[in-house]
Coordinates of C-alpha atoms in Angstrom, one line a residue:
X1 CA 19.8 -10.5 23.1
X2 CA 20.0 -14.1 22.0
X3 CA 21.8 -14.7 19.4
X4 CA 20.1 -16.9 16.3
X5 CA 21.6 -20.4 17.5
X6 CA 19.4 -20.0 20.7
X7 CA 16.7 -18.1 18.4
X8 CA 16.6 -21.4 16.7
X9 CA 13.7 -24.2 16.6
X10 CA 10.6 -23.4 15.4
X11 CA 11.0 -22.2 11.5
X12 CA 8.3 -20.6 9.9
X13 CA 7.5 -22.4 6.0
X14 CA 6.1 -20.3 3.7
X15 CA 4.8 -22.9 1.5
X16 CA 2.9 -21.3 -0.9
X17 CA 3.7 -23.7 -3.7
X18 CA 4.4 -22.9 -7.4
X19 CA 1.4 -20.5 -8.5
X20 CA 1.0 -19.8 -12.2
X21 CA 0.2 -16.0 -12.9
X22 CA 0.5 -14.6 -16.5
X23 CA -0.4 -10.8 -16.8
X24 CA -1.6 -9.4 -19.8
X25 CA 1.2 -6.9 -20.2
X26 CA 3.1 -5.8 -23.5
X27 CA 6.7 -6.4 -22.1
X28 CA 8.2 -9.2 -20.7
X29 CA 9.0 -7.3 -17.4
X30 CA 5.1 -8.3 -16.2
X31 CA 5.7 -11.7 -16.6
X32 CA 6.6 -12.6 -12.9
X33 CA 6.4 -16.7 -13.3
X34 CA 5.4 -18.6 -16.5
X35 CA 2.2 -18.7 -17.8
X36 CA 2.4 -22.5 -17.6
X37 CA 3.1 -24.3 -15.0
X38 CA 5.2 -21.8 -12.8
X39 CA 9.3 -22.5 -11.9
X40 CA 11.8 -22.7 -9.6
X41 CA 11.1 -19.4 -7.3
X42 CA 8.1 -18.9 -8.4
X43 CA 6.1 -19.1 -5.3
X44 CA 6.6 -16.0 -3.3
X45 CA 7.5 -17.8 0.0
X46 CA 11.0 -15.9 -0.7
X47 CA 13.8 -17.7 0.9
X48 CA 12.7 -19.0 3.9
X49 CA 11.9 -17.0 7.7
X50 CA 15.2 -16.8 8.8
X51 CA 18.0 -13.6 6.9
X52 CA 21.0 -12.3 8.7
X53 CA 22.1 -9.0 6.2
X54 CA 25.6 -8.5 7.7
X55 CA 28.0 -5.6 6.7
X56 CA 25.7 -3.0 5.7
X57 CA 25.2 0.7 7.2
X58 CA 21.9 0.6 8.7
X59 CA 19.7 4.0 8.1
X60 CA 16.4 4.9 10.3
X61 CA 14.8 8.6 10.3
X62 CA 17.3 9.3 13.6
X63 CA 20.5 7.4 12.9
X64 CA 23.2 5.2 10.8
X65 CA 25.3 2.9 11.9
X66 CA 27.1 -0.4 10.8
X67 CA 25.3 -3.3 11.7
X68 CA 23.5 -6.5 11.0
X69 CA 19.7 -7.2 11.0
X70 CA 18.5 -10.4 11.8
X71 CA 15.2 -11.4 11.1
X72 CA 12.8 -14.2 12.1
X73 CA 9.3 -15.2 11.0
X74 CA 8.7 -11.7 9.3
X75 CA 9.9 -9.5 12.5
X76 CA 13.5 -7.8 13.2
X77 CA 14.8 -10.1 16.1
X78 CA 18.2 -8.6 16.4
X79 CA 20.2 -4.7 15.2
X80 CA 24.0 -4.9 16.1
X81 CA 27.2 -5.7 14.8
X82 CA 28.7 -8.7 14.7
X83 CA 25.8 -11.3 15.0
X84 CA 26.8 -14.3 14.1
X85 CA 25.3 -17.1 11.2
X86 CA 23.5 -19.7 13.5
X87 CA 23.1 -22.4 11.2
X88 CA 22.7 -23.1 7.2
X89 CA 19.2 -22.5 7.3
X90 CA 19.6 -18.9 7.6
X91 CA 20.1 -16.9 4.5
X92 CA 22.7 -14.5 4.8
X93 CA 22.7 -11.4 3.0
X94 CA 26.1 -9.9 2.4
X95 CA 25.3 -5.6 2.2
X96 CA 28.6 -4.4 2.6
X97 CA 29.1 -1.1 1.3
X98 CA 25.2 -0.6 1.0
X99 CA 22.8 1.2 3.0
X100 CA 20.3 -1.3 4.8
X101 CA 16.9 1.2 4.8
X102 CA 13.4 0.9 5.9
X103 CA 10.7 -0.1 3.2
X104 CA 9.5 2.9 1.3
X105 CA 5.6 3.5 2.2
X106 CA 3.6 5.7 -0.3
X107 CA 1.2 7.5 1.4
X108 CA -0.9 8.6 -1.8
X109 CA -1.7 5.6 -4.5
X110 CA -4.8 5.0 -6.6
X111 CA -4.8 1.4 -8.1
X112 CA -8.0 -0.2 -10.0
X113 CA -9.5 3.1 -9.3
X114 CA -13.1 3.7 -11.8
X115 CA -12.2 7.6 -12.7
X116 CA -13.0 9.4 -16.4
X117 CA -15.1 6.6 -17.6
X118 CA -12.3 4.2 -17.5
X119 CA -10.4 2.5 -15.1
X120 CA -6.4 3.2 -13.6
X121 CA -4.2 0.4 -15.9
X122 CA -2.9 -1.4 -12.9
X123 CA -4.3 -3.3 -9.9
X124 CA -3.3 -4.6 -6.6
X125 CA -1.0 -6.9 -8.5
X126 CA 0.5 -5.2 -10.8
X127 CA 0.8 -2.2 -8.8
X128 CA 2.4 -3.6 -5.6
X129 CA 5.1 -5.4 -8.4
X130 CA 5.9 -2.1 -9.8
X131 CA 6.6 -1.2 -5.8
X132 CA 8.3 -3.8 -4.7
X133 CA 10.8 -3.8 -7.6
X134 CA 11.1 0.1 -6.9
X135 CA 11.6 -1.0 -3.0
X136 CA 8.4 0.6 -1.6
X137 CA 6.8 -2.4 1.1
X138 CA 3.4 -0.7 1.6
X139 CA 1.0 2.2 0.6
X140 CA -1.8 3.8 1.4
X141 CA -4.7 3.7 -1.4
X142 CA -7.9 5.7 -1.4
X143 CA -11.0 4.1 -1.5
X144 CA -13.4 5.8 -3.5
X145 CA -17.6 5.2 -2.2
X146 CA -20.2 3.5 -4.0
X147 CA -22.8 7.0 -5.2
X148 CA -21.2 8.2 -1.7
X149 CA -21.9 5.0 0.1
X150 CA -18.3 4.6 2.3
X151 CA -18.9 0.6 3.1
X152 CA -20.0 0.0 -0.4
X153 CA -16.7 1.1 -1.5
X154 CA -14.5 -0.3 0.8
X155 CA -16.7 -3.8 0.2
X156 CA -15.1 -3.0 -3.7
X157 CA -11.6 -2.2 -2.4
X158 CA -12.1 -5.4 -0.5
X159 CA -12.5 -7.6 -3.4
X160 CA -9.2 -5.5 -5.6
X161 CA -7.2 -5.8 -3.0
X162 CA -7.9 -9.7 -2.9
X163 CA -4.0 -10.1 -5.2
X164 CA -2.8 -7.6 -3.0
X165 CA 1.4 -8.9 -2.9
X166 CA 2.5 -6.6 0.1
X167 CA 1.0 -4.4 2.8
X168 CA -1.4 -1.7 2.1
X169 CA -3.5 0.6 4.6
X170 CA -6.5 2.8 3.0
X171 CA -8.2 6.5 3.2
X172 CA -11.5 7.2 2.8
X173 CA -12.5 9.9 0.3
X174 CA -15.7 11.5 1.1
X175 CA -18.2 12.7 -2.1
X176 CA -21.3 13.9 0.1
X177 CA -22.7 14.5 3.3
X178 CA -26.0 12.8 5.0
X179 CA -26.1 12.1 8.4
X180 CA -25.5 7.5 6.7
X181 CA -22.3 9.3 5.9
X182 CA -21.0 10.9 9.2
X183 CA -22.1 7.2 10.9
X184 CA -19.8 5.5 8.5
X185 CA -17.5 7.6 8.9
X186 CA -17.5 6.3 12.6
X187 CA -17.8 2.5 11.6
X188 CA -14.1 3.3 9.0
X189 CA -12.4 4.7 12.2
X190 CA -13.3 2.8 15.1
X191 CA -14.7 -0.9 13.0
X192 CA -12.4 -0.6 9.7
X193 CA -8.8 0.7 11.5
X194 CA -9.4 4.1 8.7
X195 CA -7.8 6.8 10.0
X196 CA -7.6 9.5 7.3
X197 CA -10.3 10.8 4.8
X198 CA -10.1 13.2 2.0
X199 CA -12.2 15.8 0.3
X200 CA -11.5 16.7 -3.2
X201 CA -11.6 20.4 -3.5
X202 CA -12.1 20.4 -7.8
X203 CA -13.5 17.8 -10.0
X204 CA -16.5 19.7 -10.2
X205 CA -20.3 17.6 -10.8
X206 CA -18.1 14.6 -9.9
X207 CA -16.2 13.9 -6.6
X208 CA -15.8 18.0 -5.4
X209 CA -17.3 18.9 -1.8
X210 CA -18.2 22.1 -1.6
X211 CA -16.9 24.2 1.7
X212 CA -19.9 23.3 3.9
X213 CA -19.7 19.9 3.4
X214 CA -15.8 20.3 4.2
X215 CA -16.2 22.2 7.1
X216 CA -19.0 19.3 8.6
X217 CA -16.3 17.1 7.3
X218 CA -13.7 18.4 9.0
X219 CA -15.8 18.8 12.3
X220 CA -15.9 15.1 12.2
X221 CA -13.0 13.9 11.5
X222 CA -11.5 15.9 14.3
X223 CA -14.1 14.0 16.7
X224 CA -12.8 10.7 15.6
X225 CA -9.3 11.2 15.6
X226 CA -8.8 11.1 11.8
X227 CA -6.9 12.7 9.7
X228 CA -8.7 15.5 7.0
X229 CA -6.9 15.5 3.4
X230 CA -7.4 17.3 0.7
X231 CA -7.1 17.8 -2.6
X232 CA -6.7 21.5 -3.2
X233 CA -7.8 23.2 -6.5
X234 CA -10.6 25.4 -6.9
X235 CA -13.1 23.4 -8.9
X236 CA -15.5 25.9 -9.8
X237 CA -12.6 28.4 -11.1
X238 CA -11.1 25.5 -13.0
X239 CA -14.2 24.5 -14.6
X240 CA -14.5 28.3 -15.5
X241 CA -10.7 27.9 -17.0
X242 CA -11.7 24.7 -18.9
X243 CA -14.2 26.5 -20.9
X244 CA -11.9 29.3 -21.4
X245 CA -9.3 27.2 -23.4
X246 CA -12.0 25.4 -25.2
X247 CA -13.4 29.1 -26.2
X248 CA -10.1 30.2 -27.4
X249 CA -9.6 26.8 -29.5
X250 CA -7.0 25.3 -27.2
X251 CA -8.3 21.6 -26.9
X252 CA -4.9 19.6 -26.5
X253 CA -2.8 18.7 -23.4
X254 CA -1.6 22.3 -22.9
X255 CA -5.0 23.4 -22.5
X256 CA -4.9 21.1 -18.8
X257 CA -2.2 23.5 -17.3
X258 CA -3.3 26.5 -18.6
X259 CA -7.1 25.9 -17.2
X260 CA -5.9 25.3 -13.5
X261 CA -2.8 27.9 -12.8
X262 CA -1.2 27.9 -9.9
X263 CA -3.0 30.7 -8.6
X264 CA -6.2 28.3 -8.1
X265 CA -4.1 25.3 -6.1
X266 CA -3.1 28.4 -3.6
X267 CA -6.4 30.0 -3.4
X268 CA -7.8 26.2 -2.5
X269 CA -5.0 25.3 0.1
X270 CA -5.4 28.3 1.7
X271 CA -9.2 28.3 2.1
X272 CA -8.7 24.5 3.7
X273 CA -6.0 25.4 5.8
X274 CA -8.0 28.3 7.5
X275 CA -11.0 26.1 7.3
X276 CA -9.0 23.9 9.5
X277 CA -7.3 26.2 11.8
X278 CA -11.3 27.2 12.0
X279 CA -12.1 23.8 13.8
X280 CA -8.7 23.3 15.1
X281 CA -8.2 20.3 13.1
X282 CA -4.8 18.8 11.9
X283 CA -4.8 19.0 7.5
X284 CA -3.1 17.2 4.9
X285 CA -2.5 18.4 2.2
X286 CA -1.8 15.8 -0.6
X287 CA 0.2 16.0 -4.4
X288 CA 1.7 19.6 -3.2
X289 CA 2.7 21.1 -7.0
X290 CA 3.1 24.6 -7.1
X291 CA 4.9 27.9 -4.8
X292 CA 1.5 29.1 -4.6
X293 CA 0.0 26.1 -2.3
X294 CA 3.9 25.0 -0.8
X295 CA 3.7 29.2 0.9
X296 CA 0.5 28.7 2.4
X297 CA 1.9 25.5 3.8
X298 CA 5.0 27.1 5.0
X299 CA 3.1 30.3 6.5
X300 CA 0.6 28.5 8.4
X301 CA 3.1 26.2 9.8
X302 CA 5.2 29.4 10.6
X303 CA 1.9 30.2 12.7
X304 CA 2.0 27.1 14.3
X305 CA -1.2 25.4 12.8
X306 CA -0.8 21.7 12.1
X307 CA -0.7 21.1 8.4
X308 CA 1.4 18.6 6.7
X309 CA 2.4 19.3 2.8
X310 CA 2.8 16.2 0.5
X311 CA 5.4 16.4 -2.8
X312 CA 4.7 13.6 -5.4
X313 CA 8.0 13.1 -7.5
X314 CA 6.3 13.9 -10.6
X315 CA 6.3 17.7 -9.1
X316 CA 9.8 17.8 -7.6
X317 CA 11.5 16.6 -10.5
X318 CA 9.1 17.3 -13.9
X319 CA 8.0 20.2 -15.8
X320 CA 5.6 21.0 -17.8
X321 CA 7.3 21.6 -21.2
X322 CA 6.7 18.3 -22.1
X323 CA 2.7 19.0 -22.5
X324 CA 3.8 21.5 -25.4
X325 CA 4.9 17.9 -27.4
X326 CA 3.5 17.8 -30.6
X327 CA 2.9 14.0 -30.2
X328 CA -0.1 13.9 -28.5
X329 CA 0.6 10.4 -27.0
X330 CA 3.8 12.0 -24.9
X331 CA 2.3 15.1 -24.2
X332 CA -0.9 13.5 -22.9
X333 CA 1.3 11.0 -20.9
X334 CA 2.1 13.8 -18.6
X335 CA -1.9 15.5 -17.5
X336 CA -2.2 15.4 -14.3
X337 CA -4.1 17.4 -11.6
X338 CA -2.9 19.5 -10.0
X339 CA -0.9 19.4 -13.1
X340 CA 2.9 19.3 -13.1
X341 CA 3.8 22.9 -13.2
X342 CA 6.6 25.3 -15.2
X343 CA 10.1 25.3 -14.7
X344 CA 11.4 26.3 -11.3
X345 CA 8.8 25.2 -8.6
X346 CA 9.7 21.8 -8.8
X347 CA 13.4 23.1 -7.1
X348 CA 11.1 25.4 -4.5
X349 CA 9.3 22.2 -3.8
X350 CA 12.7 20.2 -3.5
X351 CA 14.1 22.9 -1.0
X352 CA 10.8 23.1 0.8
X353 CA 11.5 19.6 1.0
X354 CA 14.7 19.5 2.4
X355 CA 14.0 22.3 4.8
X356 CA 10.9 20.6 6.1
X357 CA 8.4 22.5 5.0
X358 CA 7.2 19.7 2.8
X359 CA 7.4 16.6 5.1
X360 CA 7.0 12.9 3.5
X361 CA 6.6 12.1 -0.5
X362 CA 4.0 10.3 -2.8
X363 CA 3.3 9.6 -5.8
X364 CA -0.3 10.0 -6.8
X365 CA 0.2 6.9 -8.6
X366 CA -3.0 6.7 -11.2
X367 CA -1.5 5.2 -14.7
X368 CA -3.5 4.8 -17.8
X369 CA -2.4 3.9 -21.0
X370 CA -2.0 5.5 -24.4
X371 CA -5.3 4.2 -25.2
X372 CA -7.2 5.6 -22.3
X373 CA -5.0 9.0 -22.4
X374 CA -6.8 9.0 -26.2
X375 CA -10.1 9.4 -25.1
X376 CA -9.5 13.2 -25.1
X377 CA -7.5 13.5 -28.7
X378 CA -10.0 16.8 -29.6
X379 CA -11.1 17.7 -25.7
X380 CA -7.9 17.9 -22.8
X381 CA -10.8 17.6 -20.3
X382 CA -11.2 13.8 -20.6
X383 CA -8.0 12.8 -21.2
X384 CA -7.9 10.6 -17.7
X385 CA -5.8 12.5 -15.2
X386 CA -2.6 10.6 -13.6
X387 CA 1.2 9.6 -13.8
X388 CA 3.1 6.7 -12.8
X389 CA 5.6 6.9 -9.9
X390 CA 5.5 3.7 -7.3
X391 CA 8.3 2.1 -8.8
X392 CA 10.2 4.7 -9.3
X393 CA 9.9 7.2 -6.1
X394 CA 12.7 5.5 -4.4
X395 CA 15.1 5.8 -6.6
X396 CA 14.7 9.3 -8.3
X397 CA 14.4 10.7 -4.9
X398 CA 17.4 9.1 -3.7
X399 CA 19.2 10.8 -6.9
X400 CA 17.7 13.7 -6.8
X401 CA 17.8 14.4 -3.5
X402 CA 20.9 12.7 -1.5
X403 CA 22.9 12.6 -4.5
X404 CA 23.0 16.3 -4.7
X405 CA 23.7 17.0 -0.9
X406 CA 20.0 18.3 -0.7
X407 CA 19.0 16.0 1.9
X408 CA 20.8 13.2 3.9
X409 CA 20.3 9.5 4.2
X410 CA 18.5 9.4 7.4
X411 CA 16.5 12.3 6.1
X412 CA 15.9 9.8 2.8
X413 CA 14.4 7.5 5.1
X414 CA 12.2 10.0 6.9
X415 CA 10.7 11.2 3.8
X416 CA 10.1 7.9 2.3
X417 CA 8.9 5.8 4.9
X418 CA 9.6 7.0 8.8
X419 CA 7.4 10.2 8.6
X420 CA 4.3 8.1 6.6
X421 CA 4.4 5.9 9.5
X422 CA 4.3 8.6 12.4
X423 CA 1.4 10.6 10.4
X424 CA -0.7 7.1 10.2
X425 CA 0.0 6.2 13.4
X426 CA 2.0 2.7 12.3
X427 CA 5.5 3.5 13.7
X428 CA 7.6 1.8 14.6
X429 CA 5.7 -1.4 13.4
X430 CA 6.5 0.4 10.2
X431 CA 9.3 2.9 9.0
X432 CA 12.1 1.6 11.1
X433 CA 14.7 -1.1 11.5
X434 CA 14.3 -1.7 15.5
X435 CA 13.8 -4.5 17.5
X436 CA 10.2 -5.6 17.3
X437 CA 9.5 -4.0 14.1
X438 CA 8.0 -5.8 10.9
X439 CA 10.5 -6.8 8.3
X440 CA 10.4 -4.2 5.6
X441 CA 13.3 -3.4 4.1
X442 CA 15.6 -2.4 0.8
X443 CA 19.4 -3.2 0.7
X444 CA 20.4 0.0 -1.8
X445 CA 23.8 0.2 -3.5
X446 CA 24.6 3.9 -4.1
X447 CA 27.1 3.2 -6.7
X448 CA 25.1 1.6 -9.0
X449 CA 23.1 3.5 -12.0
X450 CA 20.0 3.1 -13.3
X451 CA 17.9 4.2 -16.8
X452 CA 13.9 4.0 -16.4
X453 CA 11.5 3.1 -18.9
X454 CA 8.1 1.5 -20.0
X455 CA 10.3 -1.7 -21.3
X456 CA 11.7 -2.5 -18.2
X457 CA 9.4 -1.2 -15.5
X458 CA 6.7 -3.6 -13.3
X459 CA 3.4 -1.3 -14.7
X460 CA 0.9 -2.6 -16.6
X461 CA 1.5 1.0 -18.7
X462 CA 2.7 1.5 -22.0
X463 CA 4.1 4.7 -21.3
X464 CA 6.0 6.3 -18.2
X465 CA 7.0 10.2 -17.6
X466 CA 10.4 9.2 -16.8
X467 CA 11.3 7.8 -19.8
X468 CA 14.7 7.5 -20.0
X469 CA 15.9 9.1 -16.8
X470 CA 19.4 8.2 -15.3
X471 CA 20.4 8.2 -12.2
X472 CA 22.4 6.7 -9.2
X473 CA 21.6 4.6 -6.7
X474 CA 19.8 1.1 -7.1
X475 CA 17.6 -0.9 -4.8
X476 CA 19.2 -4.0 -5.1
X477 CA 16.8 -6.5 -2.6
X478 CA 13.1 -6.2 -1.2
X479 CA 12.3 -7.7 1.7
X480 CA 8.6 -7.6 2.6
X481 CA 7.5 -9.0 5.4
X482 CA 10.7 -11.3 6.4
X483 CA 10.6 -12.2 2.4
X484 CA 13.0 -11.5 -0.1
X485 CA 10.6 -10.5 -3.0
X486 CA 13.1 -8.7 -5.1
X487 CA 16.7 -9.7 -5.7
X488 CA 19.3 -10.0 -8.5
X489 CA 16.7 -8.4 -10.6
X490 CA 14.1 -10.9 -10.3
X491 CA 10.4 -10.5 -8.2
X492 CA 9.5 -13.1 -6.3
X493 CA 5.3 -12.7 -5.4
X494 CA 2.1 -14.1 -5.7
X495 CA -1.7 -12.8 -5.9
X496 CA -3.0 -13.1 -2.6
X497 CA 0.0 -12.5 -0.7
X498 CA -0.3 -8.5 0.8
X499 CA -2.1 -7.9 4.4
X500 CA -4.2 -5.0 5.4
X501 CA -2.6 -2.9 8.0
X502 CA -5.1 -1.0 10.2
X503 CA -4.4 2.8 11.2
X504 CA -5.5 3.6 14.5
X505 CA -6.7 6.9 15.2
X506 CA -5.8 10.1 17.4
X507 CA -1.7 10.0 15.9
X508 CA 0.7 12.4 17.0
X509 CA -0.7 15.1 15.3
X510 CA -3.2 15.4 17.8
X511 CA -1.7 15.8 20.4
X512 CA -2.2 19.1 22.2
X513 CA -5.7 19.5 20.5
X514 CA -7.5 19.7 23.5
X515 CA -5.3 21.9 25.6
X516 CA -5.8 24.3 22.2
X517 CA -9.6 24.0 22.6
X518 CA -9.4 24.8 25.9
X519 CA -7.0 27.7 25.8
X520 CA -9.6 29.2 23.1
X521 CA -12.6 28.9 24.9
X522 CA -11.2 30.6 28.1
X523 CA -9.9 33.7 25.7
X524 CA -13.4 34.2 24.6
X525 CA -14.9 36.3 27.3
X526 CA -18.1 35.0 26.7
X527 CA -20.9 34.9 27.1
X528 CA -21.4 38.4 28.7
X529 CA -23.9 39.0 31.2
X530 CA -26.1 41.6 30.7
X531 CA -29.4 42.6 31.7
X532 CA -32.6 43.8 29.3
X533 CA -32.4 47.7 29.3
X534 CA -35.9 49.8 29.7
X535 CA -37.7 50.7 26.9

């Protein structure tokens, strides 16, 4: 390998110049550049296309070791010890003592999404800021169609994701079913680079499918290659809970949990996983929060069906005691479906984690502020549903997780970023530190604490359901894309910035289908030959 005296000549400038951006915020964390007029660093052409981090334990899903990373023009050039500073244009990066990781990627994000008559607080900006800071590179956000019209939606998600600051990939969701609907679904996949749609199981008159439009659904998406998600409460029983509460004079944020139990995210997951095992049809389950749906996971997997179960960190490390607040502006922070449950499954989810029963986590990040958590003071049932959680997944996972011996650094980097990848179909261009690879990556120093709170994070929200949680183990420097976009405390993007990454279809998961379908058909011992009997 040439080392990056040869690798020399042709430097990439980011010239992006000094870009004013002032968001309305109520902190002074969301205040990336001046208002006026900008500042040195302002730009977000980071420090140039040439870093060397020397010193540093480098961590992918299968292995750590001490090396450098150099990186040129937004690619990892070079991964061994020893490499050498070519010349003062390279920035070197001095990570001794600190773990040198892979970019997190959240698989499960909803920014400037239109949902309970309002819309989620923050937007391709502010969101991917809040990442960044929190060392996640890219995400995956669900596009949500136009009165069921797929390329009407994406056309909006287009247009948000315009000040886009990092990568970001999208999933379809899917609201109805038409024959317009299955062809677009086609055009997403093969035109779009879409490989993953999801079918909300509850919200019920809104976005629920009902189980023949998920089985056609899931028909199709196993023809094209794409992954089936789902959402996975039962909407008619939780409607039939809603009322319940509201009958018996519970109208606050308690009444949320107590209207969809646990009882009713298992009774969904397992209906979609034997939907699915039906068609023979990989299934993703997203925001796993109870036992209930986490043992369906783990028994069809036991069966060998291909099923993946996604953890948000609200669910591994919350519970719901805080929805019992008497301040309704706390307890309403925290309503989320499925909501964050009691005491005690968030550790089963944690050790389903760690035993790989649960496989990658999310965040369901879908913030709204005390103001839109207000709309349903008198009626739980529009208070709009979602937590914050990209800026802070990193970090409370690596405290609540490797800090206690529950899972290990390369497993960190599996569950955060190297697994995302595989599912999607994007490794190794994403989730690992190899030759070849885009330049994604946190430098993490495991010795330093952190508290978190609506003062200091990157939201646009004025509340956050970590509020002053502590913890170990700080991202200390974001690079994105062969940028440094976070260091020393300070972000360094612009509006306008991110890239759309295209999923490609048929990913691992896939693999073996066809042998499956074959193997079936030839157990069938059908049709049988027979002849018409006399009358």
């Amino acid at each position: 390998m040439a080392t990056p005296c040869r690798l020399g000549g042709l430097m990439l400038l980011l010239l992006l110049g000094a870009v004013a951006v002032a968001i309305a915020a109520s902190h002074p964390a969301n205040e990336f550049c001046a208002a006026a007029g900008g500042g040195a660093g302002c730009g977000g052409g980071g420090d140039g296309a040439r870093i060397l981090i020397k010193g540093g334990t480098v961590v992918n899903a299968h292995r750590a070791e001490e090396s450098d990373v150099y990186i040129e023009d937004g690619v990892v050039i070079a991964v061994r010890p020893n490499i050498p500073v070519g010349d003062d244009n390279v920035k070197v990066i001095d990570a001794t003592g600190k773990f040198v990781m892979p970019g997190g990627i959240d698989p499960h994000t909803h920014l400037e999404m239109e949902f309970m008559g309002t819309v989620t607080i923050d937007d391709f900006f502010s969101g991917h800021a809040a990442a960044l800071a929190g060392g996640t590179t890219m995400h995956i956000d669900f596009v949500i169609p136009v009165n069921g019209n797929l390329t009407a939606g994406l056309e909006s998600y287009k247009q948000k994701a315009e000040k886009s600051a990092m990568d970001y990939g999208f999933h379809m969701a899917i609201t109805k079913w038409n024959d317009d609907v299955s062809r677009e679904m086609e055009s997403m996949v093969k035109d779009h680079g879409i490989n993953s749609f999801k079918f909300f199981m509850a919200y019920k008159g809104s976005l629920m499918v009902t189980d023949d439009l998920l089985l056609q659904g899931l028909h199709k998406c196993k023809s094209l290659g794409a992954l089936a998600m789902v959402h996975a409460e039962n909407g008619d029983a939780v409607a039939d809970g809603q009322q319940r509460m509201i009958d018996l004079g519970i109208t606050g944020p308690e009444g949320h949990a107590l209207s969809r139990p646990p009882v009713l995210e298992g009774e969904a997951t397992s209906r979609a996983i034997r939907l699915a095992k039906f068609v023979n049809t990989p299934l993703y389950v997203v925001h796993v929060m109870s036992i209930d749906a986490m043992e369906e996971i783990a028994k069809a997997k036991r069966e060998g069906q291909k099923v993946i179960g996604e953890p948000v960190v609200s669910g591994l490390v919350l519970d719901d005691s805080w929805l019992w607040d008497p301040d309704f502006t706390i307890a309403s922070k925290y309503v989320m479906s499925p909501p964050i449950r009691q005491a005690g499954h968030n550790k089963a989810l944690q050790a389903a984690l760690s035993s790989g029963i649960l496989q990658l986590v999310g965040t369901d990040h879908c913030t709204f502020n005390s103001t839109q958590k207000a709309f349903g003071f008198d009626d739980f049932r529009k208070i709009p549903n979602g937590v914050n959680g990209i800026e802070e997944r990193m970090h409370i996972i690596w405290d609540s997780m490797v800090e206690t011996g529950q899972i290990s650094v390369t497993d960190y980097v599996r569950v955060t970023s190297t697994e995302c990848a595989k599912i999607f179909n994007i490794y190794p261009r994403k989730g690992a530190i190899l030759e070849g690879s885009d330049a994604d990556m946190i430098i993490l120093n495991p010795k330093r604490s952190f508290v978190m709170g609506a003062h200091t994070h990157h939201s646009r929200s004025n509340t956050n359901v970590y509020e002053g949680r502590k913890g170990k183990g700080i991202v200390e420097v974001t690079i994105s894309r062969g940028r440094v976009v976070w260091e020393d405390g300070i972000l360094n993007i612009v509006p306008g910035s991110g890239r759309y990454i295209r999923t490609p279809p048929f990913g691992y998961l896939f693999d073996g289908i066809e042998k499956s379908d074959a193997a079936y058909r030839a157990s069938l011992r059908a049709p049988v030959q027979r002849g018409k009997t006399s009358a």
